[in-house]
Tab-separated table of C-alpha atoms in Angstrom:
chain	number	residue	atom	x	y	z
A	1	UNK	CA	148.876	-104.968	-14.331
A	2	UNK	CA	151.109	-103.134	-16.832
A	3	UNK	CA	153.547	-106.048	-16.978
A	4	UNK	CA	150.897	-108.733	-17.298
A	5	UNK	CA	149.546	-110.097	-20.545
A	6	UNK	CA	146.637	-112.304	-21.346
A	7	UNK	CA	147.269	-116.040	-21.366
A	8	UNK	CA	146.638	-116.225	-25.085
A	9	UNK	CA	149.020	-113.355	-25.851
A	10	UNK	CA	151.694	-114.875	-23.641
A	11	UNK	CA	151.399	-118.228	-25.438
A	12	UNK	CA	151.710	-116.573	-28.867
A	13	UNK	CA	154.691	-114.467	-27.819
A	14	UNK	CA	156.363	-117.409	-26.069
A	15	UNK	CA	155.952	-119.610	-29.106
A	16	UNK	CA	157.247	-116.856	-31.367
A	17	UNK	CA	160.285	-116.279	-29.190
A	18	UNK	CA	161.050	-120.006	-29.093
A	19	UNK	CA	160.768	-120.232	-32.862
A	20	UNK	CA	163.070	-117.243	-33.244
A	21	UNK	CA	165.596	-118.631	-30.802
A	22	UNK	CA	165.732	-122.266	-32.033
A	23	UNK	CA	168.089	-121.490	-34.848
A	24	UNK	CA	170.565	-119.863	-32.475
A	25	UNK	CA	170.396	-121.747	-29.181
A	26	UNK	CA	169.995	-125.421	-30.085
A	27	UNK	CA	173.200	-127.312	-31.078
A	28	UNK	CA	173.592	-128.498	-34.675
A	29	UNK	CA	174.726	-131.897	-35.712
A	30	UNK	CA	178.323	-132.311	-34.911
A	31	UNK	CA	178.204	-129.608	-32.221
A	32	UNK	CA	178.536	-130.657	-28.658
A	33	UNK	CA	177.530	-129.066	-25.439
A	34	UNK	CA	180.409	-126.668	-25.792
A	35	UNK	CA	178.718	-125.144	-28.803
A	36	UNK	CA	175.700	-124.404	-26.703
A	37	UNK	CA	177.857	-122.842	-24.013
A	38	UNK	CA	179.521	-120.586	-26.562
A	39	UNK	CA	176.157	-119.394	-27.783
A	40	UNK	CA	174.918	-118.786	-24.256
A	41	UNK	CA	177.965	-116.729	-23.497
A	42	UNK	CA	177.447	-114.718	-26.658
A	43	UNK	CA	173.803	-113.940	-25.757
A	44	UNK	CA	174.794	-112.947	-22.264
A	45	UNK	CA	171.703	-114.404	-20.583
A	46	UNK	CA	173.114	-115.279	-17.269
A	47	UNK	CA	175.142	-113.031	-14.964
A	48	UNK	CA	175.128	-110.058	-17.310
A	49	UNK	CA	173.834	-106.599	-16.471
A	50	UNK	CA	170.877	-105.123	-18.335
A	51	UNK	CA	172.080	-103.830	-21.642
A	52	UNK	CA	173.914	-106.949	-22.665
A	53	UNK	CA	170.732	-108.999	-23.305
A	54	UNK	CA	168.642	-108.723	-26.414
A	55	UNK	CA	165.084	-109.736	-27.124
A	56	UNK	CA	164.418	-110.887	-30.651
A	57	UNK	CA	160.860	-111.395	-31.806
A	58	UNK	CA	159.376	-112.973	-34.865
A	59	UNK	CA	157.349	-110.725	-37.194
A	60	UNK	CA	154.175	-112.369	-35.876
A	61	UNK	CA	155.145	-111.581	-32.282
A	62	UNK	CA	155.924	-107.942	-33.113
A	63	UNK	CA	152.550	-107.522	-34.747
A	64	UNK	CA	150.772	-109.208	-31.847
A	65	UNK	CA	152.576	-107.103	-29.220
A	66	UNK	CA	151.667	-103.804	-30.907
A	67	UNK	CA	155.055	-102.231	-30.175
A	68	UNK	CA	155.611	-98.596	-31.045
A	69	UNK	CA	158.889	-96.658	-30.985
A	70	UNK	CA	159.753	-93.030	-30.509
A	71	UNK	CA	162.814	-90.822	-30.088
A	72	UNK	CA	163.841	-88.869	-26.972
A	73	UNK	CA	163.241	-85.140	-27.151
A	74	UNK	CA	162.363	-81.991	-25.226
A	75	UNK	CA	159.152	-81.935	-23.236
A	76	UNK	CA	157.321	-80.131	-20.467
A	77	UNK	CA	157.251	-81.853	-17.098
A	78	UNK	CA	154.562	-80.934	-14.599
A	79	UNK	CA	154.846	-81.197	-10.841
A	80	UNK	CA	151.251	-81.731	-9.800
A	81	UNK	CA	149.063	-82.553	-6.833
A	82	UNK	CA	146.154	-84.903	-7.470
A	83	UNK	CA	143.155	-84.750	-5.129
A	84	UNK	CA	139.695	-86.345	-5.191
A	85	UNK	CA	136.962	-84.018	-6.387
A	86	UNK	CA	133.199	-83.782	-6.716
A	87	UNK	CA	131.116	-81.955	-9.320
A	88	UNK	CA	128.558	-79.597	-7.797
A	89	UNK	CA	126.178	-77.026	-9.234
A	90	UNK	CA	127.246	-73.395	-9.185
A	91	UNK	CA	125.531	-72.017	-6.039
A	92	UNK	CA	125.115	-68.640	-7.742
A	93	UNK	CA	123.146	-70.277	-10.544
A	94	UNK	CA	120.597	-72.228	-8.539
A	95	UNK	CA	117.103	-70.781	-7.990
A	96	UNK	CA	114.874	-72.104	-5.188
A	97	UNK	CA	111.413	-70.945	-6.236
A	98	UNK	CA	108.770	-70.414	-3.567
A	99	UNK	CA	105.335	-68.751	-3.825
A	100	UNK	CA	105.032	-65.118	-2.802
A	101	UNK	CA	101.454	-65.619	-1.660
A	102	UNK	CA	99.714	-68.642	-0.179
A	103	UNK	CA	97.152	-70.397	-2.345
A	104	UNK	CA	96.495	-73.532	-4.393
A	105	UNK	CA	97.972	-74.727	-7.691
A	106	UNK	CA	95.550	-74.278	-10.600
A	107	UNK	CA	98.084	-75.243	-13.292
A	108	UNK	CA	101.477	-76.954	-13.112
A	109	UNK	CA	103.278	-76.396	-16.408
A	110	UNK	CA	106.901	-77.328	-15.657
A	111	UNK	CA	108.074	-80.932	-15.439
A	112	UNK	CA	111.278	-82.452	-14.109
A	113	UNK	CA	114.152	-82.070	-16.515
A	114	UNK	CA	112.453	-79.336	-18.530
A	115	UNK	CA	114.687	-76.571	-19.841
A	116	UNK	CA	113.172	-73.175	-19.053
A	117	UNK	CA	114.083	-69.569	-19.771
A	118	UNK	CA	114.017	-66.632	-17.392
A	119	UNK	CA	110.396	-65.489	-17.084
A	120	UNK	CA	108.813	-68.764	-18.170
A	121	UNK	CA	105.658	-69.714	-16.230
A	122	UNK	CA	106.195	-72.793	-14.065
A	123	UNK	CA	102.792	-72.871	-12.341
A	124	UNK	CA	99.627	-70.779	-11.884
A	125	UNK	CA	98.524	-70.162	-8.286
A	126	UNK	CA	95.145	-68.923	-7.025
A	127	UNK	CA	95.580	-66.772	-3.903
A	128	UNK	CA	92.743	-65.009	-2.005
A	129	UNK	CA	95.353	-62.795	-0.371
A	130	UNK	CA	96.561	-61.654	-3.756
A	131	UNK	CA	92.975	-61.073	-4.935
A	132	UNK	CA	92.330	-58.744	-1.996
A	133	UNK	CA	95.579	-56.909	-2.672
A	134	UNK	CA	94.593	-56.385	-6.318
A	135	UNK	CA	91.178	-55.022	-5.325
A	136	UNK	CA	92.792	-52.594	-2.896
A	137	UNK	CA	95.195	-51.500	-5.615
A	138	UNK	CA	92.370	-50.841	-8.076
A	139	UNK	CA	90.485	-48.796	-5.450
A	140	UNK	CA	93.631	-46.798	-4.745
A	141	UNK	CA	94.090	-46.297	-8.478
A	142	UNK	CA	90.591	-44.829	-8.839
A	143	UNK	CA	91.134	-42.588	-5.805
A	144	UNK	CA	94.377	-41.333	-7.300
A	145	UNK	CA	92.680	-40.592	-10.613
A	146	UNK	CA	89.952	-38.565	-8.848
A	147	UNK	CA	92.524	-36.681	-6.815
A	148	UNK	CA	94.478	-35.982	-9.976
A	149	UNK	CA	91.331	-34.649	-11.684
A	150	UNK	CA	90.536	-32.371	-8.731
A	151	UNK	CA	94.102	-31.137	-8.660
A	152	UNK	CA	94.153	-30.351	-12.365
A	153	UNK	CA	90.797	-28.552	-12.174
A	154	UNK	CA	91.739	-26.486	-9.158
A	155	UNK	CA	95.100	-25.662	-10.702
A	156	UNK	CA	93.298	-24.299	-13.756
A	157	UNK	CA	90.817	-22.277	-11.635
A	158	UNK	CA	93.588	-20.857	-9.460
A	159	UNK	CA	95.651	-19.908	-12.507
A	160	UNK	CA	92.621	-18.189	-14.087
A	161	UNK	CA	91.913	-16.381	-10.822
A	162	UNK	CA	95.498	-15.070	-10.750
A	163	UNK	CA	95.003	-13.860	-14.307
A	164	UNK	CA	91.752	-12.063	-13.369
A	165	UNK	CA	93.347	-10.438	-10.345
A	166	UNK	CA	96.203	-9.242	-12.545
A	167	UNK	CA	93.788	-7.675	-15.014
A	168	UNK	CA	91.934	-5.887	-12.226
A	169	UNK	CA	95.175	-4.777	-10.628
A	170	UNK	CA	96.121	-3.050	-13.884
A	171	UNK	CA	93.230	-0.610	-13.558
A	172	UNK	CA	91.179	-1.823	-16.520
A	173	UNK	CA	87.646	-0.579	-16.887
A	174	UNK	CA	84.832	-2.845	-15.777
A	175	UNK	CA	83.780	-3.417	-19.365
A	176	UNK	CA	87.278	-4.331	-20.616
A	177	UNK	CA	87.896	-6.537	-17.557
A	178	UNK	CA	84.741	-8.501	-18.315
A	179	UNK	CA	85.714	-8.850	-21.967
A	180	UNK	CA	89.305	-9.898	-21.231
A	181	UNK	CA	88.290	-12.564	-18.729
A	182	UNK	CA	85.119	-13.808	-20.394
A	183	UNK	CA	86.649	-17.233	-21.289
A	184	UNK	CA	88.366	-17.827	-17.967
A	185	UNK	CA	86.783	-20.629	-15.918
A	186	UNK	CA	86.783	-19.497	-12.310
A	187	UNK	CA	83.354	-20.032	-10.799
A	188	UNK	CA	81.233	-17.818	-8.565
A	189	UNK	CA	84.268	-15.932	-7.325
A	190	UNK	CA	84.602	-14.421	-10.767
A	191	UNK	CA	81.230	-12.723	-10.468
A	192	UNK	CA	81.932	-11.495	-6.957
A	193	UNK	CA	85.232	-9.968	-7.992
A	194	UNK	CA	83.884	-8.274	-11.103
A	195	UNK	CA	80.840	-6.891	-9.232
A	196	UNK	CA	82.959	-5.494	-6.420
A	197	UNK	CA	85.370	-4.048	-8.979
A	198	UNK	CA	82.512	-2.420	-10.913
A	199	UNK	CA	81.104	-0.907	-7.700
A	200	UNK	CA	84.552	0.424	-6.859
A	201	UNK	CA	84.929	1.973	-10.311
A	202	UNK	CA	81.475	3.586	-10.030
A	203	UNK	CA	82.179	4.942	-6.526
A	204	UNK	CA	85.477	6.374	-7.757
A	205	UNK	CA	83.819	8.227	-10.608
A	206	UNK	CA	81.154	9.593	-8.250
A	207	UNK	CA	83.765	10.770	-5.813
A	208	UNK	CA	85.816	12.415	-8.524
A	209	UNK	CA	82.748	14.187	-9.907
A	210	UNK	CA	81.675	15.432	-6.491
A	211	UNK	CA	85.181	16.731	-5.782
A	212	UNK	CA	85.146	18.628	-9.073
A	213	UNK	CA	81.734	20.056	-8.354
A	214	UNK	CA	82.798	21.027	-4.830
A	215	UNK	CA	85.809	22.877	-6.186
A	216	UNK	CA	83.474	24.818	-8.479
A	217	UNK	CA	81.136	25.329	-5.495
A	218	UNK	CA	78.305	23.621	-7.271
A	219	UNK	CA	77.515	21.054	-4.578
A	220	UNK	CA	77.712	21.002	-0.841
A	221	UNK	CA	80.391	19.519	1.369
A	222	UNK	CA	77.969	16.922	2.672
A	223	UNK	CA	77.447	15.578	-0.845
A	224	UNK	CA	81.230	15.358	-1.276
A	225	UNK	CA	81.610	13.492	2.007
A	226	UNK	CA	78.847	11.099	1.039
A	227	UNK	CA	80.617	10.312	-2.242
A	228	UNK	CA	83.935	9.839	-0.468
A	229	UNK	CA	82.376	7.496	2.091
A	230	UNK	CA	80.759	5.475	-0.690
A	231	UNK	CA	84.144	5.154	-2.442
A	232	UNK	CA	85.885	4.093	0.750
A	233	UNK	CA	83.203	1.485	1.404
A	234	UNK	CA	83.427	0.118	-2.163
A	235	UNK	CA	87.240	0.017	-1.951
A	236	UNK	CA	87.140	-1.834	1.357
A	237	UNK	CA	84.627	-4.340	0.046
A	238	UNK	CA	86.655	-4.971	-3.131
A	239	UNK	CA	89.861	-5.417	-1.166
A	240	UNK	CA	88.127	-7.829	1.200
A	241	UNK	CA	86.643	-9.882	-1.621
A	242	UNK	CA	89.955	-9.845	-3.522
A	243	UNK	CA	91.886	-11.050	-0.472
A	244	UNK	CA	89.265	-13.671	0.351
A	245	UNK	CA	89.207	-15.044	-3.201
A	246	UNK	CA	93.017	-15.142	-3.480
A	247	UNK	CA	93.380	-16.883	-0.118
A	248	UNK	CA	90.563	-19.329	-0.804
A	249	UNK	CA	92.001	-20.398	-4.145
A	250	UNK	CA	95.484	-20.757	-2.670
A	251	UNK	CA	94.083	-22.899	0.162
A	252	UNK	CA	92.037	-25.019	-2.227
A	253	UNK	CA	95.071	-25.583	-4.460
A	254	UNK	CA	97.126	-26.624	-1.427
A	255	UNK	CA	94.371	-29.022	-0.316
A	256	UNK	CA	94.111	-30.754	-3.688
A	257	UNK	CA	97.913	-31.041	-3.875
A	258	UNK	CA	97.950	-32.729	-0.486
A	259	UNK	CA	95.093	-35.005	-1.489
A	260	UNK	CA	96.884	-35.974	-4.696
A	261	UNK	CA	100.145	-36.731	-2.866
A	262	UNK	CA	98.274	-38.839	-0.343
A	263	UNK	CA	96.429	-40.743	-3.081
A	264	UNK	CA	99.682	-41.327	-4.977
A	265	UNK	CA	101.445	-42.564	-1.843
A	266	UNK	CA	98.571	-44.929	-1.080
A	267	UNK	CA	98.604	-46.232	-4.646
A	268	UNK	CA	102.369	-46.712	-4.501
A	269	UNK	CA	102.077	-48.689	-1.279
A	270	UNK	CA	99.365	-50.878	-2.761
A	271	UNK	CA	101.550	-51.513	-5.787
A	272	UNK	CA	104.508	-52.374	-3.552
A	273	UNK	CA	102.386	-54.940	-1.790
A	274	UNK	CA	101.524	-56.490	-5.140
A	275	UNK	CA	105.243	-56.771	-5.935
A	276	UNK	CA	105.821	-58.416	-2.555
A	277	UNK	CA	103.155	-60.942	-3.525
A	278	UNK	CA	104.935	-61.768	-6.764
A	279	UNK	CA	103.180	-59.539	-9.314
A	280	UNK	CA	105.821	-58.145	-11.733
A	281	UNK	CA	105.834	-54.555	-12.910
A	282	UNK	CA	104.776	-55.630	-16.387
A	283	UNK	CA	101.522	-57.122	-15.032
A	284	UNK	CA	100.474	-54.168	-12.885
A	285	UNK	CA	99.342	-51.976	-15.775
A	286	UNK	CA	96.867	-54.577	-17.016
A	287	UNK	CA	95.232	-55.404	-13.676
A	288	UNK	CA	92.049	-53.523	-14.438
A	289	UNK	CA	91.574	-55.447	-17.691
A	290	UNK	CA	91.703	-59.025	-16.387
A	291	UNK	CA	88.447	-60.966	-15.843
A	292	UNK	CA	86.961	-60.926	-12.347
A	293	UNK	CA	87.292	-64.712	-11.995
A	294	UNK	CA	91.065	-64.442	-12.499
A	295	UNK	CA	91.758	-61.569	-10.178
A	296	UNK	CA	93.241	-63.961	-7.578
A	297	UNK	CA	95.506	-65.755	-10.068
A	298	UNK	CA	99.219	-65.202	-10.480
A	299	UNK	CA	102.011	-66.909	-12.391
A	300	UNK	CA	104.996	-68.503	-10.674
A	301	UNK	CA	107.915	-67.778	-13.004
A	302	UNK	CA	111.505	-68.920	-13.264
A	303	UNK	CA	113.965	-66.128	-12.413
A	304	UNK	CA	116.795	-67.756	-14.402
A	305	UNK	CA	117.410	-69.903	-17.444
A	306	UNK	CA	118.173	-73.499	-16.595
A	307	UNK	CA	116.810	-76.992	-15.989
A	308	UNK	CA	114.062	-77.966	-13.531
A	309	UNK	CA	115.898	-80.321	-11.164
A	310	UNK	CA	113.275	-80.435	-8.397
A	311	UNK	CA	109.472	-80.216	-8.445
A	312	UNK	CA	107.293	-80.309	-5.339
A	313	UNK	CA	103.878	-79.306	-6.619
A	314	UNK	CA	100.861	-81.086	-8.123
A	315	UNK	CA	97.539	-79.829	-9.404
A	316	UNK	CA	95.286	-78.558	-6.603
A	317	UNK	CA	97.970	-78.735	-3.916
A	318	UNK	CA	98.014	-75.973	-1.296
A	319	UNK	CA	101.260	-74.005	-1.158
A	320	UNK	CA	102.534	-71.181	1.014
A	321	UNK	CA	105.580	-68.949	1.217
A	322	UNK	CA	107.620	-71.730	2.871
A	323	UNK	CA	106.972	-74.295	0.114
A	324	UNK	CA	109.944	-74.872	-2.202
A	325	UNK	CA	107.875	-75.601	-5.281
A	326	UNK	CA	110.664	-75.780	-7.887
A	327	UNK	CA	114.442	-75.734	-8.092
A	328	UNK	CA	115.939	-74.514	-11.370
A	329	UNK	CA	119.667	-74.884	-11.989
A	330	UNK	CA	121.749	-73.266	-14.703
A	331	UNK	CA	124.093	-76.082	-15.816
A	332	UNK	CA	126.149	-74.009	-18.244
A	333	UNK	CA	128.835	-73.724	-15.565
A	334	UNK	CA	129.638	-76.046	-12.658
A	335	UNK	CA	132.075	-76.191	-9.769
A	336	UNK	CA	134.431	-79.053	-8.980
A	337	UNK	CA	135.261	-78.917	-5.297
A	338	UNK	CA	138.159	-80.677	-3.618
A	339	UNK	CA	139.648	-80.909	-0.137
A	340	UNK	CA	143.257	-79.872	0.456
A	341	UNK	CA	145.162	-81.643	3.284
A	342	UNK	CA	146.944	-79.360	5.776
A	343	UNK	CA	150.379	-80.439	4.513
A	344	UNK	CA	149.558	-79.201	0.984
A	345	UNK	CA	147.810	-75.953	1.834
A	346	UNK	CA	150.944	-73.860	1.292
A	347	UNK	CA	151.435	-75.329	-2.198
A	348	UNK	CA	148.011	-74.545	-3.614
A	349	UNK	CA	147.103	-71.038	-4.763
A	350	UNK	CA	144.278	-69.493	-6.740
A	351	UNK	CA	145.047	-69.172	-10.433
A	352	UNK	CA	146.943	-72.447	-10.697
A	353	UNK	CA	146.078	-74.641	-13.666
A	354	UNK	CA	143.853	-77.604	-12.826
A	355	UNK	CA	142.797	-80.629	-14.847
A	356	UNK	CA	139.637	-82.482	-13.982
A	357	UNK	CA	138.595	-86.033	-14.729
A	358	UNK	CA	135.384	-87.717	-13.653
A	359	UNK	CA	134.937	-91.401	-12.880
A	360	UNK	CA	133.198	-93.237	-15.704
A	361	UNK	CA	133.190	-90.206	-18.008
A	362	UNK	CA	135.349	-90.291	-21.112
A	363	UNK	CA	136.131	-86.592	-20.969
A	364	UNK	CA	138.428	-84.184	-19.206
A	365	UNK	CA	138.240	-80.520	-18.398
A	366	UNK	CA	140.762	-77.809	-17.703
A	367	UNK	CA	140.423	-74.659	-15.652
A	368	UNK	CA	142.062	-72.809	-12.814
A	369	UNK	CA	141.809	-72.909	-9.058
A	370	UNK	CA	139.219	-70.165	-8.661
A	371	UNK	CA	138.486	-70.388	-4.947
A	372	UNK	CA	140.277	-71.424	-1.761
A	373	UNK	CA	138.379	-71.381	1.502
A	374	UNK	CA	140.042	-69.167	4.123
A	375	UNK	CA	138.700	-71.503	6.811
A	376	UNK	CA	139.642	-75.145	7.374
A	377	UNK	CA	136.942	-77.700	8.114
A	378	UNK	CA	136.819	-78.231	11.863
A	379	UNK	CA	136.691	-82.038	11.830
A	380	UNK	CA	139.148	-82.882	9.040
A	381	UNK	CA	141.294	-79.710	9.169
A	382	UNK	CA	141.140	-79.604	5.389
A	383	UNK	CA	140.396	-76.497	3.317
A	384	UNK	CA	138.041	-76.512	0.374
A	385	UNK	CA	139.059	-75.448	-3.122
A	386	UNK	CA	137.002	-75.079	-6.270
A	387	UNK	CA	137.527	-75.116	-10.022
A	388	UNK	CA	134.909	-73.510	-12.263
A	389	UNK	CA	134.233	-75.392	-15.496
A	390	UNK	CA	132.107	-74.387	-18.492
A	391	UNK	CA	129.435	-77.007	-19.109
A	392	UNK	CA	127.552	-76.066	-22.277
A	393	UNK	CA	126.822	-79.691	-23.163
A	394	UNK	CA	125.763	-80.710	-19.652
A	395	UNK	CA	128.265	-83.596	-19.431
A	396	UNK	CA	129.580	-82.473	-16.024
A	397	UNK	CA	126.689	-83.636	-13.868
A	398	UNK	CA	126.567	-82.497	-10.234
A	399	UNK	CA	127.091	-85.434	-7.893
A	400	UNK	CA	129.776	-87.172	-9.984
A	401	UNK	CA	133.140	-87.927	-8.376
A	402	UNK	CA	136.556	-87.740	-9.968
A	403	UNK	CA	139.974	-86.193	-9.529
A	404	UNK	CA	141.475	-82.722	-9.686
A	405	UNK	CA	145.089	-82.494	-10.801
A	406	UNK	CA	146.582	-79.162	-9.724
A	407	UNK	CA	149.703	-78.129	-11.620
A	408	UNK	CA	152.128	-76.779	-9.004
A	409	UNK	CA	155.120	-76.295	-11.317
A	410	UNK	CA	156.004	-76.687	-15.007
A	411	UNK	CA	159.551	-77.272	-16.257
A	412	UNK	CA	161.048	-77.594	-19.743
A	413	UNK	CA	163.480	-80.542	-20.027
A	414	UNK	CA	165.841	-81.357	-22.901
A	415	UNK	CA	165.349	-85.121	-23.048
A	416	UNK	CA	162.174	-86.962	-22.100
A	417	UNK	CA	160.220	-90.115	-22.903
A	418	UNK	CA	156.688	-91.292	-22.179
A	419	UNK	CA	156.415	-92.893	-18.727
A	420	UNK	CA	155.360	-96.196	-20.292
A	421	UNK	CA	158.776	-96.438	-21.974
A	422	UNK	CA	160.641	-96.771	-18.636
A	423	UNK	CA	160.396	-99.758	-16.294
A	424	UNK	CA	162.353	-101.305	-13.449
A	425	UNK	CA	164.617	-104.278	-14.144
A	426	UNK	CA	167.135	-105.770	-11.687
A	427	UNK	CA	166.943	-102.637	-9.553
A	428	UNK	CA	167.503	-100.222	-12.386
A	429	UNK	CA	165.412	-97.960	-14.630
A	430	UNK	CA	165.560	-99.434	-18.108
A	431	UNK	CA	164.283	-98.655	-21.619
A	432	UNK	CA	164.250	-100.882	-24.708
A	433	UNK	CA	166.218	-99.664	-27.727
A	434	UNK	CA	165.455	-101.128	-31.133
A	435	UNK	CA	168.982	-101.884	-32.371
A	436	UNK	CA	167.831	-103.526	-35.593
A	437	UNK	CA	164.555	-104.812	-36.966
A	438	UNK	CA	162.817	-106.957	-34.305
A	439	UNK	CA	165.902	-106.862	-32.044
A	440	UNK	CA	165.529	-104.901	-28.806
A	441	UNK	CA	168.220	-104.104	-26.247
A	442	UNK	CA	167.385	-103.184	-22.633
A	443	UNK	CA	169.440	-100.115	-21.699
A	444	UNK	CA	169.831	-98.646	-18.193
A	445	UNK	CA	168.920	-94.954	-17.859
A	446	UNK	CA	169.072	-92.335	-15.148
A	447	UNK	CA	165.815	-90.447	-14.809
A	448	UNK	CA	164.931	-87.106	-13.238
A	449	UNK	CA	161.635	-85.355	-12.892
A	450	UNK	CA	158.448	-87.009	-14.047
A	451	UNK	CA	154.716	-86.535	-14.222
A	452	UNK	CA	151.861	-88.770	-15.235
A	453	UNK	CA	152.741	-88.530	-18.941
A	454	UNK	CA	156.465	-87.873	-19.430
A	455	UNK	CA	159.713	-88.658	-17.598
A	456	UNK	CA	162.993	-86.778	-17.851
A	457	UNK	CA	165.992	-88.924	-18.957
A	458	UNK	CA	169.323	-87.600	-17.689
A	459	UNK	CA	171.600	-90.376	-19.012
A	460	UNK	CA	171.386	-93.536	-21.125
A	461	UNK	CA	169.771	-92.381	-24.362
A	462	UNK	CA	170.690	-89.949	-27.098
A	463	UNK	CA	168.762	-88.160	-29.836
A	464	UNK	CA	167.878	-90.532	-32.643
A	465	UNK	CA	167.585	-93.657	-30.480
A	466	UNK	CA	164.512	-95.687	-31.368
A	467	UNK	CA	162.960	-96.303	-27.952
A	468	UNK	CA	159.950	-98.571	-27.441
A	469	UNK	CA	157.304	-96.247	-26.000
A	470	UNK	CA	154.263	-98.495	-26.154
A	471	UNK	CA	153.781	-102.031	-24.781
A	472	UNK	CA	157.404	-102.226	-23.609
A	473	UNK	CA	156.176	-104.435	-20.766
A	474	UNK	CA	155.877	-107.272	-23.306
A	475	UNK	CA	159.618	-107.106	-23.930
A	476	UNK	CA	160.294	-106.992	-20.202
A	477	UNK	CA	158.240	-110.138	-19.741
A	478	UNK	CA	160.159	-111.930	-22.483
A	479	UNK	CA	163.441	-110.722	-21.029
A	480	UNK	CA	162.463	-112.172	-17.673
A	481	UNK	CA	161.512	-115.502	-19.254
A	482	UNK	CA	164.858	-115.737	-21.024
A	483	UNK	CA	166.742	-115.018	-17.830
A	484	UNK	CA	164.670	-117.592	-15.924
A	485	UNK	CA	165.180	-120.232	-18.611
A	486	UNK	CA	168.962	-119.957	-18.518
A	487	UNK	CA	169.045	-119.964	-14.750
A	488	UNK	CA	167.245	-123.264	-14.889
């Protein structure tokens, strides 16, 4: 197809070439056939190697052909492997959204193709299961609050009791003990302790007085023994009450601590169940404030930012935990996957530069080989590779096919031309050199490495040569017509 031209173009170029050649090839008056032979020999049309022929075009033909020239120079040649590829969504950026609790759709807010952000509400679901879980949570919350109140109250009473016991242990008088502990909230145990302490203080004074009187032989021994017995009884009673009160308050404090821990654990478990049913942490604090008719409602939210590519939910439809209601895909990055034949597996490595083109899309992308499967596909024996491409504009649509060009090697060469400048003629690689205005000479060259854009020229051209680099096939076609005409 490169060497072909349209019929109209061929007619214009043919006519132009004939007009340009008439002045040179046709004999003049007085010239015989020999004159024509001399001219044919000078042009070198027949039997000469490429390089001896010239193609001369009229100005109109040059303009119509759209020829462009360039000079040989250094370039970078790539050795590459081109494989078919397919654009797919990044698997790590696809969210399959399913309900956490069975119910029915009260509202469906998201539509196909909608762009959503992380946390946006896609649908509102009414779930009896969730309603029961919320009620249980609120009951557990109230139980925890009561347990916390009991714990705080008992902690205060126990702390005050320890303070009272410390005052009494210091040997304060009954009057000062009552004054010092007047504002302490303890309960009935406060009265029992202070009464027993007062009785003990009174029995001690009586005993001390009787002992003094007995030493002065004012009273009898029986009166002294009675006072001592009364003191011992008061001391025993105070010690008993003190021990009972201290133990009771310690036991009560331990009980309320256990009750609070149990209530907190139950509340935590109820909250965990709510999370399992899709209620986020931010919604838990406001559960007690929502209206009763909405207690069974919950919002189905998008976990990522992206585009809604699938929707399987309509108003009133029943859904459960197995229903894939929405699929949201983040299109800001895509994968291009390709299959590597066994013979090329050793040549492809991660990190190699890769260029991607997609069929029907006037765009190209460049990345690196980011992934190579360590396992070959069982049926084809091919291994999968992937290139990650940024896709901020969304032009790389999953499902499109194209090609992946993997750069295996890059080399700097001293002399190179565009591939369109070189063509085959009479078994040789040839380029067209513009020797003078509108006169082009086909020159044989020896080429080396090449890629899809440039070809290395080892011999045949030198710096400064004006080489036809665009639409050289037109000159080749004219060269072929000249050769055919003279053969005839």
